[in-house]
Short mmCIF file of C-alpha atoms in Angstrom, two decimals:
data_model
loop_
_atom_site.label_atom_id
_atom_site.label_comp_id
_atom_site.label_asym_id
_atom_site.label_seq_id
_atom_site.Cartn_x
_atom_site.Cartn_y
_atom_site.Cartn_z
CA MET A 1 0.00 0.00 0.00
CA GLY A 2 3.01 2.31 -0.29
CA ARG A 3 5.08 4.05 2.34
CA ARG A 4 3.88 4.08 5.93
CA TYR A 5 4.51 6.49 8.77
CA ALA A 6 4.51 4.77 12.16
CA ALA A 7 3.58 6.71 15.27
CA ALA A 8 3.56 5.71 18.92
CA ASP A 9 0.23 4.08 19.65
CA ALA A 10 -1.09 5.01 23.08
CA PHE A 11 -3.60 2.17 22.91
CA ALA A 12 -1.17 -0.65 22.13
CA ASP A 13 -0.28 -1.48 25.73
CA PRO A 14 -3.21 -1.99 28.16
CA ALA A 15 -0.94 -0.99 31.03
CA VAL A 16 -0.26 2.51 29.81
CA CYS A 17 -2.49 5.46 30.42
CA LEU A 18 -4.40 7.16 27.66
CA GLU A 19 -2.61 10.07 26.08
CA VAL A 20 -5.03 12.80 25.06
CA ALA A 21 -4.63 16.46 24.29
CA THR A 22 -5.90 19.21 26.49
CA PHE A 23 -6.37 22.67 25.12
CA PHE A 24 -6.58 26.11 26.62
CA GLY A 25 -7.39 28.28 23.64
CA SER A 26 -4.97 26.35 21.43
CA VAL A 27 -3.76 22.82 20.96
CA GLU A 28 -0.47 23.17 22.76
CA ALA A 29 -0.34 21.35 26.08
CA PHE A 30 -0.50 17.57 26.29
CA ALA A 31 -1.48 15.70 29.43
CA THR A 32 -1.59 12.03 30.40
CA LEU A 33 -4.92 11.07 31.91
CA SER A 34 -5.56 7.83 33.75
CA ALA A 35 -8.55 5.65 32.92
CA SER A 36 -10.43 5.96 36.19
CA THR A 37 -13.22 3.42 35.93
CA LEU A 38 -12.17 1.11 33.08
CA PRO A 39 -8.91 -0.62 32.21
CA ALA A 40 -6.98 1.29 29.59
CA CYS A 41 -7.66 -1.30 26.89
CA ARG A 42 -11.43 -1.17 27.43
CA GLN A 43 -11.40 2.61 27.65
CA ALA A 44 -9.47 2.79 24.39
CA SER A 45 -11.94 0.45 22.70
CA ARG A 46 -14.84 2.61 23.85
CA LEU A 47 -13.16 5.77 22.59
CA LEU A 48 -12.35 4.24 19.22
CA ARG A 49 -16.04 3.55 18.62
CA MET A 50 -16.82 7.23 19.03
CA PRO A 51 -17.02 9.39 15.92
CA TYR A 52 -14.03 11.64 15.34
CA LEU A 53 -13.81 14.99 13.66
CA TYR A 54 -10.53 15.29 11.77
CA ALA A 55 -9.17 18.79 11.14
CA LEU A 56 -6.04 19.22 9.03
CA VAL A 57 -4.05 22.37 8.37
CA GLY A 58 -1.31 22.93 5.81
CA GLY A 59 1.78 25.02 5.53
CA GLY A 60 3.55 24.28 8.80
CA LEU A 61 1.41 23.58 11.84
CA ARG A 62 3.00 24.83 15.05
CA CYS A 63 1.88 22.57 17.89
CA SER A 64 3.50 24.40 20.80
CA SER A 65 5.55 27.47 21.53
CA ALA A 66 8.54 25.22 22.22
CA THR A 67 8.21 23.32 18.95
CA PRO A 68 9.76 24.86 15.82
CA TRP A 69 7.87 24.93 12.55
CA LEU A 70 7.42 21.41 11.28
CA GLY A 71 8.14 22.47 7.73
CA SER A 72 5.62 22.59 4.92
CA CYS A 73 3.52 19.57 5.82
CA TRP A 74 -0.10 18.80 6.55
CA SER A 75 -0.88 18.14 10.19
CA GLY A 76 -3.73 18.65 12.59
CA VAL A 77 -5.91 17.10 15.24
CA ARG A 78 -8.81 14.74 15.65
CA ILE A 79 -11.55 15.54 18.15
CA ASN A 80 -13.47 12.80 19.92
CA LEU A 81 -17.07 13.97 19.60
CA GLY A 82 -18.09 11.87 22.59
CA THR A 83 -15.66 13.54 24.99
CA GLY A 84 -14.82 16.74 23.11
CA ARG A 85 -11.09 16.12 23.60
CA PRO A 86 -8.67 16.93 20.77
CA GLU A 87 -5.63 14.78 20.02
CA ARG A 88 -2.69 15.72 17.85
CA LEU A 89 -2.20 13.62 14.72
CA PRO A 90 1.15 12.48 13.34
CA PRO A 91 2.29 14.53 10.34
CA THR A 92 1.44 13.34 6.87
CA LEU A 93 3.93 11.52 4.70
CA ASN A 94 4.55 14.40 2.36
CA GLY A 95 6.10 16.69 4.94
CA ALA A 96 9.28 17.03 2.90
CA ALA A 97 7.43 18.46 -0.07
CA ARG A 98 6.36 22.07 -0.34
CA VAL A 99 2.67 22.64 0.13
CA ALA A 100 1.20 24.75 -2.64
CA GLY A 101 -2.55 24.88 -2.13
CA ALA A 102 -5.64 23.68 -0.36
CA VAL A 103 -6.18 20.22 1.05
CA ARG A 104 -9.24 18.08 0.33
CA VAL A 105 -10.38 15.69 3.04
CA VAL A 106 -13.09 13.00 2.94
CA GLU A 107 -14.01 9.94 5.01
CA ALA A 108 -14.43 6.45 3.59
CA ASP A 109 -14.40 3.00 5.18
CA GLY A 110 -13.35 4.37 8.57
CA HIS A 111 -10.28 6.07 7.09
CA VAL A 112 -9.57 9.73 6.46
CA PHE A 113 -8.36 10.40 2.91
CA VAL A 114 -6.36 13.52 2.18
CA LEU A 115 -5.60 14.86 -1.28
CA THR A 116 -2.69 17.28 -0.97
CA GLU A 117 -1.30 19.69 -3.51
CA LEU A 118 2.49 19.70 -3.71
CA ILE A 119 5.36 21.25 -5.61
CA LEU A 120 7.40 18.59 -7.42
CA ARG A 121 10.41 19.64 -9.48
CA HIS A 122 9.08 23.19 -9.64
CA LYS A 123 5.73 21.97 -10.99
CA LYS A 124 2.43 21.31 -9.31
CA GLY A 125 1.79 17.80 -8.08
CA PHE A 126 -0.44 15.85 -5.71
CA ALA A 127 -0.66 12.72 -3.60
CA LEU A 128 -3.51 10.78 -1.97
CA GLU A 129 -2.93 9.59 1.59
CA ALA A 130 -5.11 7.77 4.11
CA PHE A 131 -5.01 7.84 7.90
CA ASP A 132 -5.75 4.55 9.67
CA PRO A 133 -7.13 5.42 13.13
CA ARG A 134 -6.47 1.95 14.54
CA ARG A 135 -2.78 1.87 13.63
CA ARG A 136 -2.36 5.64 13.84
CA THR A 137 -0.44 5.57 10.58
CA TRP A 138 -0.55 7.37 7.26
CA GLU A 139 -0.50 5.30 4.07
CA GLU A 140 0.25 6.66 0.62
CA ARG A 141 -2.53 5.34 -1.60
CA ILE A 142 -1.65 7.25 -4.79
CA PRO A 143 2.06 8.16 -4.88
CA ARG A 144 3.23 11.63 -5.75
CA ARG A 145 2.64 12.55 -9.34
CA GLN A 146 2.61 15.73 -11.34
CA GLY A 147 -0.67 17.54 -11.90
CA GLU A 148 -2.87 20.06 -10.13
CA PRO A 149 -5.67 18.42 -8.08
CA ASP A 150 -9.16 19.64 -8.93
CA LEU A 151 -11.59 17.57 -6.86
CA LEU A 152 -11.99 14.74 -4.38
CA VAL A 153 -15.50 13.43 -3.65
CA GLN A 154 -16.73 10.26 -1.98
CA GLY A 155 -18.83 7.66 -3.80
CA ASP A 156 -20.13 4.22 -2.86
CA GLY A 157 -16.96 2.43 -1.80
CA SER A 158 -14.84 4.62 -4.03
CA LEU A 159 -13.36 8.08 -4.36
CA PHE A 160 -13.51 10.26 -7.47
CA LEU A 161 -10.67 12.65 -8.04
CA SER A 162 -9.43 14.73 -10.93
CA TYR A 163 -6.31 16.66 -11.72
CA ASN A 164 -5.04 19.00 -14.42
CA SER A 165 -1.85 18.13 -16.27
CA GLU A 166 0.13 20.18 -18.73
CA VAL A 167 0.52 18.66 -22.20
CA GLU A 168 2.22 19.86 -25.34
CA GLY A 169 0.03 20.36 -28.40
CA PRO A 170 0.43 21.71 -31.92
CA ARG A 171 -0.32 25.22 -30.64
CA GLY A 172 1.86 25.04 -27.57
CA SER A 173 1.25 23.75 -24.06
CA THR A 174 -2.28 23.40 -22.75
CA LEU A 175 -4.05 21.79 -19.82
CA GLU A 176 -5.71 18.40 -19.78
CA LEU A 177 -8.30 17.33 -17.21
CA ASN A 178 -7.92 13.75 -15.98
CA PHE A 179 -10.57 11.90 -13.97
CA CYS A 180 -9.69 8.95 -11.76
CA ARG A 181 -11.71 6.52 -9.63
CA TYR A 182 -10.05 4.99 -6.57
CA ASP A 183 -11.53 1.80 -5.09
CA VAL A 184 -11.18 2.03 -1.31
CA LEU A 185 -11.26 -1.71 -0.59
CA SER A 186 -8.98 -2.95 -3.35
CA GLY A 187 -6.69 0.06 -3.36
CA GLU A 188 -6.82 0.19 -7.15
CA ALA A 189 -7.05 3.40 -9.14
CA GLU A 190 -8.41 3.53 -12.67
CA ALA A 191 -8.47 6.34 -15.18
CA LEU A 192 -11.92 7.38 -16.41
CA PRO A 193 -12.77 8.17 -20.03
CA PRO A 194 -12.49 11.85 -21.00
CA ILE A 195 -15.47 13.98 -20.01
CA PRO A 196 -17.57 15.06 -23.05
CA THR A 197 -16.76 18.74 -22.52
CA LEU A 198 -13.17 19.15 -21.40
CA ARG A 199 -13.35 21.72 -18.60
CA CYS A 200 -12.50 22.52 -15.01
CA GLY A 201 -13.95 24.73 -12.29
CA GLY A 202 -17.27 22.89 -12.17
CA GLY A 203 -19.39 21.75 -9.24
CA HIS A 204 -19.12 18.08 -8.31
CA CYS A 205 -21.14 15.65 -6.23
CA VAL A 206 -21.97 11.96 -6.06
CA LEU A 207 -25.53 10.65 -6.06
CA GLU A 208 -26.44 6.94 -6.10
CA GLY A 209 -22.86 6.06 -6.95
CA ALA A 210 -22.66 8.30 -10.03
CA LEU A 211 -20.42 11.36 -10.37
CA TYR A 212 -22.09 14.60 -11.51
CA VAL A 213 -20.19 17.58 -12.93
CA ALA A 214 -22.04 20.88 -13.36
CA GLY A 215 -20.84 24.00 -15.17
CA GLY A 216 -17.23 25.11 -15.27
CA TYR A 217 -15.14 26.65 -18.03
CA ARG A 218 -13.11 25.42 -20.97
CA PHE A 219 -9.37 25.67 -20.89
CA PRO A 220 -8.44 28.93 -22.58
CA ASP A 221 -6.89 28.75 -26.02
CA GLY A 222 -4.52 31.63 -25.49
CA ALA A 223 -5.43 34.85 -23.72
CA GLY A 224 -9.04 35.82 -23.27
CA ALA A 225 -12.06 35.47 -21.04
CA LEU A 226 -13.25 32.23 -19.50
CA PRO A 227 -16.90 31.85 -20.53
CA ALA A 228 -19.13 30.07 -18.05
CA LEU A 229 -20.67 26.77 -19.19
CA ALA A 230 -24.05 25.23 -18.47
CA ASP A 231 -22.93 21.67 -19.32
CA PHE A 232 -24.13 18.94 -16.98
CA ASP A 233 -22.60 15.46 -17.22
CA ARG A 234 -22.81 12.21 -15.28
CA PHE A 235 -20.35 9.33 -15.03
CA VAL A 236 -21.93 5.92 -14.30
CA PRO A 237 -19.32 3.45 -12.97
CA ALA A 238 -21.33 0.36 -13.98
CA ARG A 239 -21.15 1.41 -17.64
CA ARG A 240 -17.81 3.22 -17.38
CA ALA A 241 -19.23 5.96 -19.54
CA TRP A 242 -20.21 9.62 -19.36
CA GLU A 243 -23.75 10.74 -20.10
CA ARG A 244 -24.74 14.19 -21.32
CA LEU A 245 -27.70 15.49 -19.28
CA PRO A 246 -29.87 18.59 -19.82
CA PRO A 247 -27.80 21.75 -19.21
CA MET A 248 -28.28 24.03 -16.23
CA PRO A 249 -30.61 27.00 -16.80
CA THR A 250 -27.84 29.37 -15.61
CA PRO A 251 -24.29 28.95 -17.01
CA ARG A 252 -21.79 29.11 -14.18
CA LEU A 253 -18.24 28.32 -13.21
CA LEU A 254 -16.94 27.66 -9.70
CA CYS A 255 -20.43 26.75 -8.52
CA ARG A 256 -21.11 24.27 -5.73
CA ALA A 257 -23.06 21.04 -6.22
CA VAL A 258 -24.64 18.88 -3.50
CA ALA A 259 -26.91 15.85 -3.55
CA SER A 260 -30.04 15.67 -1.41
CA GLY A 261 -33.31 13.73 -1.64
CA GLY A 262 -32.60 12.17 -5.02
CA CYS A 263 -31.75 15.54 -6.57
CA VAL A 264 -28.65 17.54 -7.46
CA TYR A 265 -28.58 21.17 -6.29
CA THR A 266 -26.22 23.73 -7.85
CA VAL A 267 -25.55 26.83 -5.76
CA GLY A 268 -23.86 30.12 -6.62
CA GLY A 269 -20.90 30.48 -8.92
CA LEU A 270 -19.63 33.01 -11.44
CA GLY A 271 -21.73 33.87 -14.47
CA PRO A 272 -24.91 35.72 -15.42
CA GLN A 273 -26.77 35.96 -12.10
CA GLY A 274 -24.64 33.07 -10.96
CA TRP A 275 -23.74 34.56 -7.58
CA SER A 276 -27.29 33.96 -6.31
CA ALA A 277 -28.50 31.09 -8.49
CA LEU A 278 -30.04 27.99 -6.92
CA GLU A 279 -31.19 25.24 -9.28
CA ARG A 280 -32.26 21.64 -8.79
CA PHE A 281 -32.03 18.66 -11.12
CA ASP A 282 -34.54 15.87 -10.39
CA LEU A 283 -33.22 12.47 -11.44
CA LEU A 284 -36.71 10.98 -11.87
CA GLU A 285 -38.04 13.83 -13.98
CA GLY A 286 -34.75 14.45 -15.77
CA ALA A 287 -35.33 18.21 -15.69
CA TRP A 288 -34.07 21.36 -13.97
CA THR A 289 -36.05 23.70 -11.72
CA SER A 290 -34.98 27.23 -10.78
CA LEU A 291 -35.54 27.82 -7.07
CA ALA A 292 -35.51 30.85 -4.78
CA ALA A 293 -32.25 32.77 -5.21
CA LEU A 294 -29.79 33.05 -2.35
CA PRO A 295 -30.70 36.01 -0.12
CA THR A 296 -27.00 36.88 0.09
CA PRO A 297 -24.88 36.42 -3.06
CA ARG A 298 -21.76 34.42 -2.18
CA SER A 299 -18.20 34.31 -3.37
CA PRO A 300 -16.74 31.13 -4.93
CA SER A 301 -15.07 30.32 -1.60
CA ALA A 302 -18.46 29.69 0.05
CA GLN A 303 -19.12 26.20 1.35
CA VAL A 304 -22.37 24.35 0.59
CA LEU A 305 -23.53 21.13 2.21
CA SER A 306 -26.67 19.07 2.72
CA CYS A 307 -27.73 18.15 6.25
CA GLN A 308 -31.04 16.68 7.44
CA GLY A 309 -32.63 17.37 4.05
CA SER A 310 -31.77 21.08 4.03
CA ILE A 311 -29.13 22.97 2.04
CA TYR A 312 -26.70 25.07 4.10
CA VAL A 313 -24.48 27.84 2.72
CA PHE A 314 -21.53 29.17 4.71
CA GLY A 315 -19.28 32.04 3.71
CA ALA A 316 -18.81 35.73 3.19
CA ALA A 317 -21.01 37.86 0.95
CA ALA A 318 -19.74 38.36 -2.59
CA GLY A 319 -18.46 41.69 -3.82
CA THR A 320 -18.17 43.32 -0.38
CA PRO A 321 -15.12 44.10 1.78
CA SER A 322 -16.77 42.44 4.80
CA ARG A 323 -15.45 39.04 5.82
CA GLU A 324 -18.39 38.19 8.06
CA LEU A 325 -19.22 34.51 7.80
CA LEU A 326 -22.94 34.16 7.13
CA VAL A 327 -25.09 31.05 7.50
CA GLU A 328 -28.25 30.54 5.44
CA ARG A 329 -30.42 27.46 5.03
CA PHE A 330 -32.77 26.43 2.23
CA ASP A 331 -35.77 24.25 3.07
CA PRO A 332 -36.68 22.28 -0.10
CA GLY A 333 -40.14 21.45 1.27
CA ALA A 334 -41.09 25.06 1.96
CA GLY A 335 -39.05 26.39 -0.95
CA ARG A 336 -37.58 29.30 1.01
CA TRP A 337 -34.40 30.50 2.68
CA SER A 338 -33.85 31.42 6.31
CA ARG A 339 -30.98 33.30 7.93
CA LEU A 340 -29.34 31.49 10.80
CA ARG A 341 -27.08 32.91 13.43
CA SER A 342 -23.81 33.98 11.88
CA LEU A 343 -20.64 32.40 13.10
CA ASP A 344 -18.73 34.64 15.46
CA GLY A 345 -17.33 36.61 12.58
CA HIS A 346 -13.71 37.50 12.89
CA GLU A 347 -12.39 38.79 9.66
CA GLY A 348 -10.52 36.42 7.40
CA GLU A 349 -6.96 37.06 6.34
CA SER A 350 -6.76 40.50 4.80
CA GLY A 351 -6.39 40.32 1.03
CA ILE A 352 -7.03 36.57 0.85
CA GLU A 353 -10.44 34.94 0.76
CA SER A 354 -9.62 31.72 2.60
CA GLY A 355 -13.26 30.71 2.92
CA VAL A 356 -14.77 28.24 5.33
CA LYS A 357 -14.85 24.44 5.29
CA ALA A 358 -17.91 22.61 6.61
CA VAL A 359 -18.97 19.01 7.13
CA CYS A 360 -22.15 17.40 8.45
CA TYR A 361 -22.46 14.49 10.87
CA GLN A 362 -26.03 13.49 11.67
CA ASP A 363 -27.62 16.78 12.81
CA ARG A 364 -24.34 18.48 13.72
CA VAL A 365 -22.42 20.80 11.42
CA PHE A 366 -18.73 21.51 11.92
CA THR A 367 -16.85 24.41 10.37
CA MET A 368 -13.22 25.31 9.98
CA ARG A 369 -11.93 28.75 9.02
CA ALA A 370 -8.79 30.84 9.14
CA GLN A 371 -8.57 34.25 10.69
CA ALA A 372 -5.82 36.81 11.06
CA GLY A 373 -7.01 38.90 13.98
CA GLY A 374 -8.69 41.47 11.74
CA ARG A 375 -5.44 43.00 10.52
CA ALA A 376 -3.27 42.47 7.49
CA LYS A 377 -0.52 39.99 8.21
CA SER A 378 2.60 39.14 6.30
CA ALA A 379 2.73 35.89 4.37
CA ARG A 380 5.02 34.41 7.01
CA GLU A 381 2.93 35.29 10.04
CA PRO A 382 0.79 32.46 11.45
CA LEU A 383 -2.97 32.37 11.20
CA GLN A 384 -5.47 31.16 13.73
CA VAL A 385 -7.50 28.27 12.29
CA VAL A 386 -10.67 27.78 14.31
CA VAL A 387 -12.69 24.55 14.43
CA GLU A 388 -16.28 25.09 15.58
CA GLU A 389 -19.49 23.16 15.96
CA TYR A 390 -22.70 24.77 14.75
CA CYS A 391 -25.88 23.21 16.07
CA GLU A 392 -29.26 24.75 15.29
CA ARG A 393 -31.01 23.17 18.24
CA ARG A 394 -28.79 25.20 20.55
CA SER A 395 -29.01 28.33 18.37
CA ALA A 396 -25.31 28.72 19.00
CA ASP A 397 -21.90 27.53 18.02
CA ARG A 398 -18.95 26.54 20.15
CA GLU A 399 -15.26 26.47 19.58
CA LEU A 400 -13.76 22.99 19.59
CA ALA A 401 -10.13 23.77 18.85
CA ARG A 402 -7.82 26.53 17.68
CA LEU A 403 -4.73 25.77 15.62
CA THR A 404 -1.83 27.97 14.64
CA ALA A 405 -0.77 27.56 11.02
CA LEU A 406 1.46 29.34 8.56
CA HIS A 407 -1.18 29.23 5.84
CA GLY A 408 -4.96 29.07 5.95
CA HIS A 409 -5.28 26.03 3.69
CA SER A 410 -7.30 23.51 5.63
CA GLY A 411 -9.82 20.70 5.47
CA LEU A 412 -11.93 18.54 7.75
CA ALA A 413 -13.96 15.36 7.74
CA VAL A 414 -15.98 13.28 10.17
CA ALA A 415 -15.03 9.63 10.49
CA THR A 416 -16.25 6.83 12.76
CA GLY A 417 -13.42 4.89 14.38
CA PRO A 418 -13.12 1.17 13.59
CA GLU A 419 -14.93 -1.28 15.84
#
């Protein structure tokens, strides 16, 4: 399965105490807590069955004031949602490589998969790694290769990912979009046929095992504008073929796509009225419906997710200097939007729209965002990356952890520990 990073396993010896992280505003101090009522082995087994929230940060995570920068690697914590305690993770395998961009994190088969963007021989590259919570090890599932990662989404027992590679053509170098399907159980990766309309910057989601790609833009042939596309395509693994579906009513690039209730929803994006567009494709009817527009137009860095049948949108308003993180929810049954309590809005890093990452677990929503204390900071100054839980039934959010990172690139996922 590739290279493996071995870390000390606190649960390997029943005689040792459990090592967990304590935090006082930041994940810095570590303490050793004794298992008071259960033997350590039974306590560890109980904790492993709890769901974990994994939060990863790139660009040199600083874990304590006494620890120097760990270099340009991805690192982070996992938070036991039963106890609320965070625990520092071992660094990823690609710590020696320079981190170039954002990380994409998903959960599958009890593992946390991380697609990282790297710099390899002065060109963009990527690697796919998986964290095994039982062994506390990272495994390299797809070794480093050149190309710029575009997406990573979870399917039924598989992961879909794509990356852009530079190829030489008769008119000079251009970009080529490559789709790949990774089988989680077998560990095999297979290249998919080319998408009917070669493009990037589209919205992606998986519904009933099929990959859907909405909108985007064609690779530019020389200088010029990037026209938004309305193309809507589906890849069906059983037939290993792409299908052209009816186009979206509103052409858009950099839109978000989510699956809910047997439908695909496309939210926001760049294009004619794309900032506020909300459209739904019904698989049974095979047709699009334009729904109530977003009350607050959002920038492409906004995060969209489906939770408990509703569509949630997190992020700052588009076209405004404010970095306030707004939360709005769309109820498909009622067909209307509602404004929820905004996250405690510290401004994002001045001059950079780092956005917010969000993930849903049952009826709980977790967010992760970078902030720079409301003032412009130099590129080398650390950011505060805040992990929070938003829960509507409490009408409040709470801070789970606060990390210090050189860059705001981050990602999170919820995973259930192995039985």
